[in-house]
mmCIF file of N, CA and C in Angstrom:
data_model
loop_
_atom_site.group_PDB
_atom_site.id
_atom_site.type_symbol
_atom_site.label_atom_id
_atom_site.label_comp_id
_atom_site.label_asym_id
_atom_site.label_seq_id
_atom_site.Cartn_x
_atom_site.Cartn_y
_atom_site.Cartn_z
ATOM 1 N N GLN A 1 16.889 7.377 61.892
ATOM 2 C CA GLN A 1 16.840 7.613 63.018
ATOM 3 C C GLN A 1 17.081 8.987 63.850
ATOM 4 N N LEU A 2 16.250 9.281 64.606
ATOM 5 C CA LEU A 2 16.212 10.642 65.451
ATOM 6 C C LEU A 2 17.100 10.604 66.242
ATOM 7 N N GLN A 3 18.414 11.379 66.454
ATOM 8 C CA GLN A 3 19.185 11.253 67.711
ATOM 9 C C GLN A 3 19.543 12.546 67.868
ATOM 10 N N LEU A 4 20.120 12.976 69.155
ATOM 11 C CA LEU A 4 20.770 13.924 69.912
ATOM 12 C C LEU A 4 21.781 13.528 70.877
ATOM 13 N N VAL A 5 22.899 14.182 70.352
ATOM 14 C CA VAL A 5 24.059 13.882 71.150
ATOM 15 C C VAL A 5 24.789 14.981 71.892
ATOM 16 N N GLU A 6 24.822 15.071 73.111
ATOM 17 C CA GLU A 6 25.404 16.270 73.871
ATOM 18 C C GLU A 6 26.936 15.995 74.099
ATOM 19 N N SER A 7 27.576 17.056 73.908
ATOM 20 C CA SER A 7 29.177 17.166 74.225
ATOM 21 C C SER A 7 29.567 18.419 74.832
ATOM 22 N N GLY A 8 30.841 18.552 75.435
ATOM 23 C CA GLY A 8 31.435 19.613 75.661
ATOM 24 C C GLY A 8 31.431 19.835 77.380
ATOM 25 N N GLY A 9 30.811 18.922 78.057
ATOM 26 C CA GLY A 9 30.850 19.283 79.644
ATOM 27 C C GLY A 9 32.092 18.754 80.335
ATOM 28 N N GLY A 10 32.411 19.055 81.298
ATOM 29 C CA GLY A 10 33.353 18.684 82.146
ATOM 30 C C GLY A 10 33.614 19.541 83.379
ATOM 31 N N LEU A 11 34.722 19.531 83.977
ATOM 32 C CA LEU A 11 35.110 20.187 85.112
ATOM 33 C C LEU A 11 35.533 21.600 84.827
ATOM 34 N N VAL A 12 35.125 22.624 85.490
ATOM 35 C CA VAL A 12 35.637 23.904 85.404
ATOM 36 C C VAL A 12 35.646 24.625 86.776
ATOM 37 N N GLN A 13 36.533 25.790 86.704
ATOM 38 C CA GLN A 13 36.529 26.392 88.126
ATOM 39 C C GLN A 13 35.493 27.528 87.815
ATOM 40 N N PRO A 14 34.953 27.961 89.272
ATOM 41 C CA PRO A 14 34.237 29.099 89.026
ATOM 42 C C PRO A 14 34.661 30.176 88.397
ATOM 43 N N GLY A 15 33.943 31.069 87.483
ATOM 44 C CA GLY A 15 34.344 31.972 86.707
ATOM 45 C C GLY A 15 34.675 31.575 85.293
ATOM 46 N N GLY A 16 34.913 30.348 85.247
ATOM 47 C CA GLY A 16 35.290 29.653 83.836
ATOM 48 C C GLY A 16 34.114 29.479 82.653
ATOM 49 N N SER A 17 34.495 29.051 81.557
ATOM 50 C CA SER A 17 33.297 28.958 80.586
ATOM 51 C C SER A 17 33.523 27.581 79.816
ATOM 52 N N LEU A 18 32.391 27.335 79.538
ATOM 53 C CA LEU A 18 32.141 25.909 78.608
ATOM 54 C C LEU A 18 31.539 26.214 77.503
ATOM 55 N N ARG A 19 31.393 25.670 76.421
ATOM 56 C CA ARG A 19 30.567 25.503 75.398
ATOM 57 C C ARG A 19 30.188 23.849 75.095
ATOM 58 N N LEU A 20 28.691 23.863 75.382
ATOM 59 C CA LEU A 20 28.097 22.874 75.142
ATOM 60 C C LEU A 20 27.491 22.295 73.767
ATOM 61 N N SER A 21 27.761 21.453 73.129
ATOM 62 C CA SER A 21 27.172 21.417 71.668
ATOM 63 C C SER A 21 25.973 20.143 71.749
ATOM 64 N N CYS A 22 24.944 20.270 71.021
ATOM 65 C CA CYS A 22 24.098 19.248 70.937
ATOM 66 C C CYS A 22 23.892 18.958 69.243
ATOM 67 N N ALA A 23 24.433 17.872 68.849
ATOM 68 C CA ALA A 23 24.504 17.501 67.408
ATOM 69 C C ALA A 23 23.372 16.308 67.099
ATOM 70 N N ALA A 24 22.719 17.053 66.103
ATOM 71 C CA ALA A 24 21.209 16.403 65.756
ATOM 72 C C ALA A 24 21.338 15.591 64.643
ATOM 73 N N SER A 25 20.656 14.519 64.352
ATOM 74 C CA SER A 25 20.615 13.654 63.352
ATOM 75 C C SER A 25 19.588 12.936 63.057
ATOM 76 N N GLY A 26 19.020 12.866 61.849
ATOM 77 C CA GLY A 26 17.622 12.141 61.609
ATOM 78 C C GLY A 26 16.701 13.358 61.336
ATOM 79 N N PHE A 27 16.745 14.673 61.646
ATOM 80 C CA PHE A 27 15.867 15.721 61.431
ATOM 81 C C PHE A 27 16.469 17.000 61.248
ATOM 82 N N THR A 28 16.064 18.071 60.894
ATOM 83 C CA THR A 28 16.716 19.344 60.429
ATOM 84 C C THR A 28 16.401 20.345 61.583
ATOM 85 N N LEU A 29 17.379 21.252 62.182
ATOM 86 C CA LEU A 29 17.025 22.056 63.117
ATOM 87 C C LEU A 29 16.236 23.239 62.505
ATOM 88 N N ASP A 30 16.020 23.511 61.159
ATOM 89 C CA ASP A 30 14.892 24.698 60.972
ATOM 90 C C ASP A 30 13.440 23.913 60.997
ATOM 91 N N PHE A 31 13.308 22.985 61.355
ATOM 92 C CA PHE A 31 11.875 22.393 61.489
ATOM 93 C C PHE A 31 11.646 22.202 62.844
ATOM 94 N N ASN A 32 12.497 22.430 63.911
ATOM 95 C CA ASN A 32 12.439 21.959 65.193
ATOM 96 C C ASN A 32 13.012 22.999 66.231
ATOM 97 N N ALA A 33 12.468 23.114 67.185
ATOM 98 C CA ALA A 33 12.865 23.931 68.323
ATOM 99 C C ALA A 33 13.885 22.946 69.370
ATOM 100 N N ILE A 34 14.959 23.492 69.647
ATOM 101 C CA ILE A 34 15.808 22.654 70.585
ATOM 102 C C ILE A 34 16.065 23.285 71.715
ATOM 103 N N GLY A 35 15.757 22.710 72.695
ATOM 104 C CA GLY A 35 15.824 23.368 74.205
ATOM 105 C C GLY A 35 17.174 22.628 74.971
ATOM 106 N N TRP A 36 17.600 23.404 75.922
ATOM 107 C CA TRP A 36 18.682 23.117 76.976
ATOM 108 C C TRP A 36 17.977 22.783 78.210
ATOM 109 N N PHE A 37 18.229 21.955 78.786
ATOM 110 C CA PHE A 37 17.689 21.728 80.295
ATOM 111 C C PHE A 37 18.846 21.148 81.017
ATOM 112 N N ARG A 38 18.482 21.399 82.356
ATOM 113 C CA ARG A 38 19.708 20.685 83.485
ATOM 114 C C ARG A 38 19.012 20.315 84.391
ATOM 115 N N GLN A 39 19.735 19.336 84.977
ATOM 116 C CA GLN A 39 19.150 18.362 86.503
ATOM 117 C C GLN A 39 20.609 18.709 87.239
ATOM 118 N N ALA A 40 20.162 19.334 88.499
ATOM 119 C CA ALA A 40 21.266 19.166 89.559
ATOM 120 C C ALA A 40 20.924 18.103 90.551
ATOM 121 N N PRO A 41 21.893 17.548 91.161
ATOM 122 C CA PRO A 41 21.697 16.381 92.329
ATOM 123 C C PRO A 41 20.537 17.012 92.988
ATOM 124 N N GLY A 42 19.741 15.860 93.119
ATOM 125 C CA GLY A 42 18.705 16.086 94.139
ATOM 126 C C GLY A 42 17.556 17.195 93.861
ATOM 127 N N LYS A 43 17.619 17.625 92.626
ATOM 128 C CA LYS A 43 16.703 18.697 92.121
ATOM 129 C C LYS A 43 15.898 18.317 90.545
ATOM 130 N N GLU A 44 14.795 18.777 90.498
ATOM 131 C CA GLU A 44 14.043 18.449 89.363
ATOM 132 C C GLU A 44 14.804 19.304 88.174
ATOM 133 N N ARG A 45 14.618 18.399 86.975
ATOM 134 C CA ARG A 45 15.083 19.067 85.742
ATOM 135 C C ARG A 45 14.583 20.302 85.402
ATOM 136 N N GLU A 46 15.056 21.352 84.872
ATOM 137 C CA GLU A 46 14.684 22.733 84.411
ATOM 138 C C GLU A 46 15.155 23.203 83.176
ATOM 139 N N GLY A 47 14.160 23.884 82.403
ATOM 140 C CA GLY A 47 14.552 24.529 81.206
ATOM 141 C C GLY A 47 15.566 25.655 81.161
ATOM 142 N N VAL A 48 16.638 25.731 80.609
ATOM 143 C CA VAL A 48 17.494 26.640 80.635
ATOM 144 C C VAL A 48 17.332 27.675 79.573
ATOM 145 N N SER A 49 17.490 27.285 78.273
ATOM 146 C CA SER A 49 17.141 28.155 77.079
ATOM 147 C C SER A 49 16.678 27.120 76.014
ATOM 148 N N CYS A 50 16.434 28.048 74.689
ATOM 149 C CA CYS A 50 15.705 27.337 73.831
ATOM 150 C C CYS A 50 16.090 28.103 72.542
ATOM 151 N N ILE A 51 16.000 27.570 71.208
ATOM 152 C CA ILE A 51 16.439 27.999 70.242
ATOM 153 C C ILE A 51 15.170 27.620 69.294
ATOM 154 N N SER A 52 14.625 28.651 68.758
ATOM 155 C CA SER A 52 13.340 27.929 67.731
ATOM 156 C C SER A 52 13.789 27.613 66.441
ATOM 157 N N ARG A 53 12.748 27.023 65.635
ATOM 158 C CA ARG A 53 13.129 26.763 64.201
ATOM 159 C C ARG A 53 13.556 27.706 63.565
ATOM 160 N N ARG A 54 13.263 29.026 63.845
ATOM 161 C CA ARG A 54 13.511 30.162 63.287
ATOM 162 C C ARG A 54 14.997 30.927 63.518
ATOM 163 N N GLY A 55 15.458 30.552 64.570
ATOM 164 C CA GLY A 55 16.378 30.804 65.293
ATOM 165 C C GLY A 55 16.554 31.924 66.292
ATOM 166 N N SER A 56 15.320 32.043 66.692
ATOM 167 C CA SER A 56 15.200 32.730 67.830
ATOM 168 C C SER A 56 15.410 32.338 69.134
ATOM 169 N N SER A 57 16.121 33.052 70.098
ATOM 170 C CA SER A 57 16.402 32.399 71.213
ATOM 171 C C SER A 57 15.567 32.860 72.616
ATOM 172 N N SER A 58 15.511 31.863 73.358
ATOM 173 C CA SER A 58 14.926 32.379 74.767
ATOM 174 C C SER A 58 15.784 31.720 75.935
ATOM 175 N N TYR A 59 15.760 32.267 76.899
ATOM 176 C CA TYR A 59 16.189 31.946 78.088
ATOM 177 C C TYR A 59 15.104 31.824 79.324
ATOM 178 N N HIS A 60 15.031 30.544 80.130
ATOM 179 C CA HIS A 60 14.130 30.289 80.691
ATOM 180 C C HIS A 60 14.519 30.565 82.221
ATOM 181 N N THR A 61 15.793 30.666 82.669
ATOM 182 C CA THR A 61 16.175 30.765 84.039
ATOM 183 C C THR A 61 16.978 32.094 84.147
ATOM 184 N N ASP A 62 16.692 32.982 85.083
ATOM 185 C CA ASP A 62 17.162 34.120 85.359
ATOM 186 C C ASP A 62 18.725 34.090 85.546
ATOM 187 N N SER A 63 18.779 32.971 86.095
ATOM 188 C CA SER A 63 20.421 32.824 86.278
ATOM 189 C C SER A 63 21.270 32.613 85.049
ATOM 190 N N ALA A 64 20.488 32.236 83.806
ATOM 191 C CA ALA A 64 21.502 31.810 82.435
ATOM 192 C C ALA A 64 21.274 33.234 81.805
ATOM 193 N N LYS A 65 20.640 34.120 82.051
ATOM 194 C CA LYS A 65 20.315 35.436 81.297
ATOM 195 C C LYS A 65 21.808 36.316 81.475
ATOM 196 N N GLY A 66 22.366 36.533 80.258
ATOM 197 C CA GLY A 66 23.490 37.683 80.421
ATOM 198 C C GLY A 66 24.739 36.488 80.523
ATOM 199 N N ARG A 67 24.780 35.184 80.799
ATOM 200 C CA ARG A 67 25.837 34.364 81.233
ATOM 201 C C ARG A 67 25.791 33.376 80.080
ATOM 202 N N PHE A 68 24.685 33.117 79.572
ATOM 203 C CA PHE A 68 24.557 31.826 78.487
ATOM 204 C C PHE A 68 24.064 32.321 77.209
ATOM 205 N N THR A 69 24.529 31.906 76.492
ATOM 206 C CA THR A 69 24.252 32.020 74.880
ATOM 207 C C THR A 69 23.840 30.773 74.204
ATOM 208 N N ILE A 70 22.756 30.802 73.598
ATOM 209 C CA ILE A 70 22.328 29.578 72.808
ATOM 210 C C ILE A 70 22.366 29.953 71.176
ATOM 211 N N SER A 71 23.089 29.053 70.714
ATOM 212 C CA SER A 71 23.333 29.504 69.088
ATOM 213 C C SER A 71 23.223 28.214 68.206
ATOM 214 N N ARG A 72 23.275 28.352 66.932
ATOM 215 C CA ARG A 72 23.129 27.132 66.091
ATOM 216 C C ARG A 72 23.822 27.367 64.852
ATOM 217 N N ASP A 73 24.407 26.195 64.486
ATOM 218 C CA ASP A 73 25.016 25.936 63.078
ATOM 219 C C ASP A 73 24.148 24.910 62.324
ATOM 220 N N LEU A 74 23.386 25.589 61.227
ATOM 221 C CA LEU A 74 22.636 24.818 60.466
ATOM 222 C C LEU A 74 23.201 23.860 59.391
ATOM 223 N N ALA A 75 24.407 24.134 59.417
ATOM 224 C CA ALA A 75 25.276 23.561 58.480
ATOM 225 C C ALA A 75 25.753 22.071 58.985
ATOM 226 N N LYS A 76 26.093 22.334 60.332
ATOM 227 C CA LYS A 76 26.627 21.208 61.109
ATOM 228 C C LYS A 76 25.266 20.619 61.994
ATOM 229 N N ASN A 77 24.177 21.096 61.435
ATOM 230 C CA ASN A 77 22.917 20.422 62.414
ATOM 231 C C ASN A 77 23.124 20.362 64.017
ATOM 232 N N THR A 78 23.712 21.534 64.277
ATOM 233 C CA THR A 78 24.323 21.634 65.918
ATOM 234 C C THR A 78 23.671 22.559 66.550
ATOM 235 N N VAL A 79 23.372 22.707 67.639
ATOM 236 C CA VAL A 79 22.976 23.652 68.793
ATOM 237 C C VAL A 79 24.020 23.768 69.787
ATOM 238 N N TYR A 80 24.446 24.971 70.265
ATOM 239 C CA TYR A 80 25.323 25.381 71.169
ATOM 240 C C TYR A 80 24.649 25.950 72.368
ATOM 241 N N LEU A 81 25.485 25.748 73.388
ATOM 242 C CA LEU A 81 25.184 26.497 74.536
ATOM 243 C C LEU A 81 26.483 27.123 75.159
ATOM 244 N N GLN A 82 26.638 28.243 74.976
ATOM 245 C CA GLN A 82 27.965 28.908 75.488
ATOM 246 C C GLN A 82 27.698 29.340 76.746
ATOM 247 N N MET A 83 28.455 28.835 77.872
ATOM 248 C CA MET A 83 28.179 29.250 79.423
ATOM 249 C C MET A 83 29.557 29.909 79.873
ATOM 250 N N ASN A 84 29.323 31.308 80.299
ATOM 251 C CA ASN A 84 30.344 31.953 80.963
ATOM 252 C C ASN A 84 30.196 32.435 82.595
ATOM 253 N N SER A 85 31.309 32.726 82.795
ATOM 254 C CA SER A 85 31.241 33.083 84.397
ATOM 255 C C SER A 85 30.349 32.115 85.171
ATOM 256 N N LEU A 86 30.739 30.941 84.861
ATOM 257 C CA LEU A 86 29.876 29.705 85.589
ATOM 258 C C LEU A 86 30.293 29.722 87.064
ATOM 259 N N LYS A 87 29.161 29.159 87.650
ATOM 260 C CA LYS A 87 29.133 29.173 89.229
ATOM 261 C C LYS A 87 28.878 28.026 89.774
ATOM 262 N N PRO A 88 29.265 27.586 90.958
ATOM 263 C CA PRO A 88 28.886 26.208 91.361
ATOM 264 C C PRO A 88 27.665 25.849 91.299
ATOM 265 N N GLU A 89 26.650 26.571 91.244
ATOM 266 C CA GLU A 89 25.170 26.328 91.266
ATOM 267 C C GLU A 89 24.736 25.991 89.930
ATOM 268 N N ASP A 90 25.788 26.041 89.073
ATOM 269 C CA ASP A 90 25.373 25.608 87.499
ATOM 270 C C ASP A 90 25.825 24.357 87.584
ATOM 271 N N THR A 91 26.282 23.609 88.300
ATOM 272 C CA THR A 91 26.664 22.177 88.382
ATOM 273 C C THR A 91 25.387 21.316 88.324
ATOM 274 N N ALA A 92 25.481 20.618 87.180
ATOM 275 C CA ALA A 92 24.367 19.641 86.762
ATOM 276 C C ALA A 92 24.701 18.915 85.554
ATOM 277 N N VAL A 93 23.659 18.107 84.791
ATOM 278 C CA VAL A 93 23.693 16.987 84.046
ATOM 279 C C VAL A 93 22.820 18.154 83.207
ATOM 280 N N TYR A 94 23.327 18.400 81.659
ATOM 281 C CA TYR A 94 22.887 19.293 80.805
ATOM 282 C C TYR A 94 22.364 18.267 79.668
ATOM 283 N N TYR A 95 21.023 18.586 79.339
ATOM 284 C CA TYR A 95 20.236 17.700 78.356
ATOM 285 C C TYR A 95 19.973 18.690 77.127
ATOM 286 N N CYS A 96 19.869 18.529 75.952
ATOM 287 C CA CYS A 96 19.155 18.820 74.977
ATOM 288 C C CYS A 96 18.028 17.788 74.497
ATOM 289 N N ALA A 97 17.127 18.678 74.058
ATOM 290 C CA ALA A 97 15.757 18.100 73.624
ATOM 291 C C ALA A 97 15.117 18.775 72.640
ATOM 292 N N ALA A 98 14.478 18.279 71.636
ATOM 293 C CA ALA A 98 13.655 18.489 70.310
ATOM 294 C C ALA A 98 12.494 18.659 70.623
ATOM 295 N N ARG A 99 11.904 19.505 69.834
ATOM 296 C CA ARG A 99 10.212 19.204 69.681
ATOM 297 C C ARG A 99 9.986 20.096 68.186
ATOM 298 N N SER A 100 8.665 19.686 67.658
ATOM 299 C CA SER A 100 8.605 20.303 66.445
ATOM 300 C C SER A 100 7.680 21.508 66.511
ATOM 301 N N GLY A 101 7.347 21.932 67.653
ATOM 302 C CA GLY A 101 6.360 23.190 67.611
ATOM 303 C C GLY A 101 7.449 24.083 68.240
ATOM 304 N N TYR A 102 6.933 25.219 68.891
ATOM 305 C CA TYR A 102 7.597 26.403 69.224
ATOM 306 C C TYR A 102 8.510 26.254 70.629
ATOM 307 N N CYS A 103 9.274 27.093 71.018
ATOM 308 C CA CYS A 103 10.198 26.621 72.006
ATOM 309 C C CYS A 103 9.160 26.543 73.234
ATOM 310 N N SER A 104 9.679 26.100 74.512
ATOM 311 C CA SER A 104 8.876 25.646 75.460
ATOM 312 C C SER A 104 10.040 25.542 76.724
ATOM 313 N N ALA A 105 9.563 25.803 77.733
ATOM 314 C CA ALA A 105 10.306 25.405 79.293
ATOM 315 C C ALA A 105 9.684 23.994 79.594
ATOM 316 N N ASN A 106 8.649 23.395 79.102
ATOM 317 C CA ASN A 106 7.994 22.473 79.876
ATOM 318 C C ASN A 106 8.749 21.025 79.242
ATOM 319 N N ILE A 107 9.044 20.109 80.102
ATOM 320 C CA ILE A 107 9.609 18.921 79.673
ATOM 321 C C ILE A 107 8.823 18.222 78.781
ATOM 322 N N PRO A 108 7.518 18.013 79.020
ATOM 323 C CA PRO A 108 6.758 17.082 78.681
ATOM 324 C C PRO A 108 6.332 17.477 77.221
ATOM 325 N N ASP A 109 6.648 18.907 76.656
ATOM 326 C CA ASP A 109 6.417 19.222 75.601
ATOM 327 C C ASP A 109 7.488 18.582 74.234
ATOM 328 N N TYR A 110 8.499 18.280 74.877
ATOM 329 C CA TYR A 110 9.951 17.693 74.128
ATOM 330 C C TYR A 110 9.604 16.175 73.632
ATOM 331 N N ASN A 111 9.951 15.857 72.378
ATOM 332 C CA ASN A 111 9.750 14.662 72.217
ATOM 333 C C ASN A 111 10.803 13.634 72.229
ATOM 334 N N TYR A 112 11.975 14.148 71.937
ATOM 335 C CA TYR A 112 13.409 13.669 71.734
ATOM 336 C C TYR A 112 14.621 14.216 72.838
ATOM 337 N N TRP A 113 15.289 13.363 73.308
ATOM 338 C CA TRP A 113 16.280 13.728 74.365
ATOM 339 C C TRP A 113 17.447 13.129 74.295
ATOM 340 N N GLY A 114 18.630 13.923 74.192
ATOM 341 C CA GLY A 114 19.906 13.302 74.416
ATOM 342 C C GLY A 114 20.040 12.672 75.747
ATOM 343 N N GLN A 115 21.441 11.989 75.747
ATOM 344 C CA GLN A 115 21.850 11.404 76.948
ATOM 345 C C GLN A 115 22.405 12.162 77.936
ATOM 346 N N GLY A 116 22.663 13.448 77.755
ATOM 347 C CA GLY A 116 23.029 14.206 79.015
ATOM 348 C C GLY A 116 24.853 14.653 78.950
ATOM 349 N N THR A 117 25.138 15.631 79.441
ATOM 350 C CA THR A 117 26.682 15.807 79.760
ATOM 351 C C THR A 117 26.772 16.435 81.037
ATOM 352 N N GLN A 118 27.853 16.119 81.833
ATOM 353 C CA GLN A 118 27.980 16.785 82.933
ATOM 354 C C GLN A 118 28.860 17.913 83.037
ATOM 355 N N VAL A 119 28.262 18.859 83.852
ATOM 356 C CA VAL A 119 29.080 20.036 83.788
ATOM 357 C C VAL A 119 29.260 20.072 85.434
ATOM 358 N N THR A 120 30.506 20.276 86.038
ATOM 359 C CA THR A 120 30.638 20.515 87.256
ATOM 360 C C THR A 120 31.596 21.504 87.476
ATOM 361 N N VAL A 121 30.982 22.638 88.132
ATOM 362 C CA VAL A 121 31.878 23.851 88.482
ATOM 363 C C VAL A 121 32.156 23.765 89.989
ATOM 364 N N SER A 122 33.619 23.817 90.163
ATOM 365 C CA SER A 122 34.440 23.592 91.413
ATOM 366 C C SER A 122 35.730 24.032 91.206
ATOM 367 N N SER A 123 36.084 24.590 92.659
ATOM 368 C CA SER A 123 37.640 24.996 92.558
ATOM 369 C C SER A 123 38.472 23.821 93.168
#
């Protein structure tokens, strides 16, 4: 059974850091692209970052560039999103999703989704 489980969310002060994890089971990362998305209250879900099956990374939002880093551990079949210098506008539910093709920022391109993890940036 293919499954994605996110973890690592929480409450952090502005300027702080969090590392989100997306643990995959039922498939291997070297055959799938994994994307991170987020949905803030009252807003549409948006693509944040993606790591391809070959391990190359891309960032879909200007606000994430330079502050967020996506990576993976093939041995643990887990993808990470390191988030630094967090801002209140980063507050959202963060989701990871998988697709068998190339990286994409388009939500309908992804076949499998995790349940999400809440990130709240507030003083």
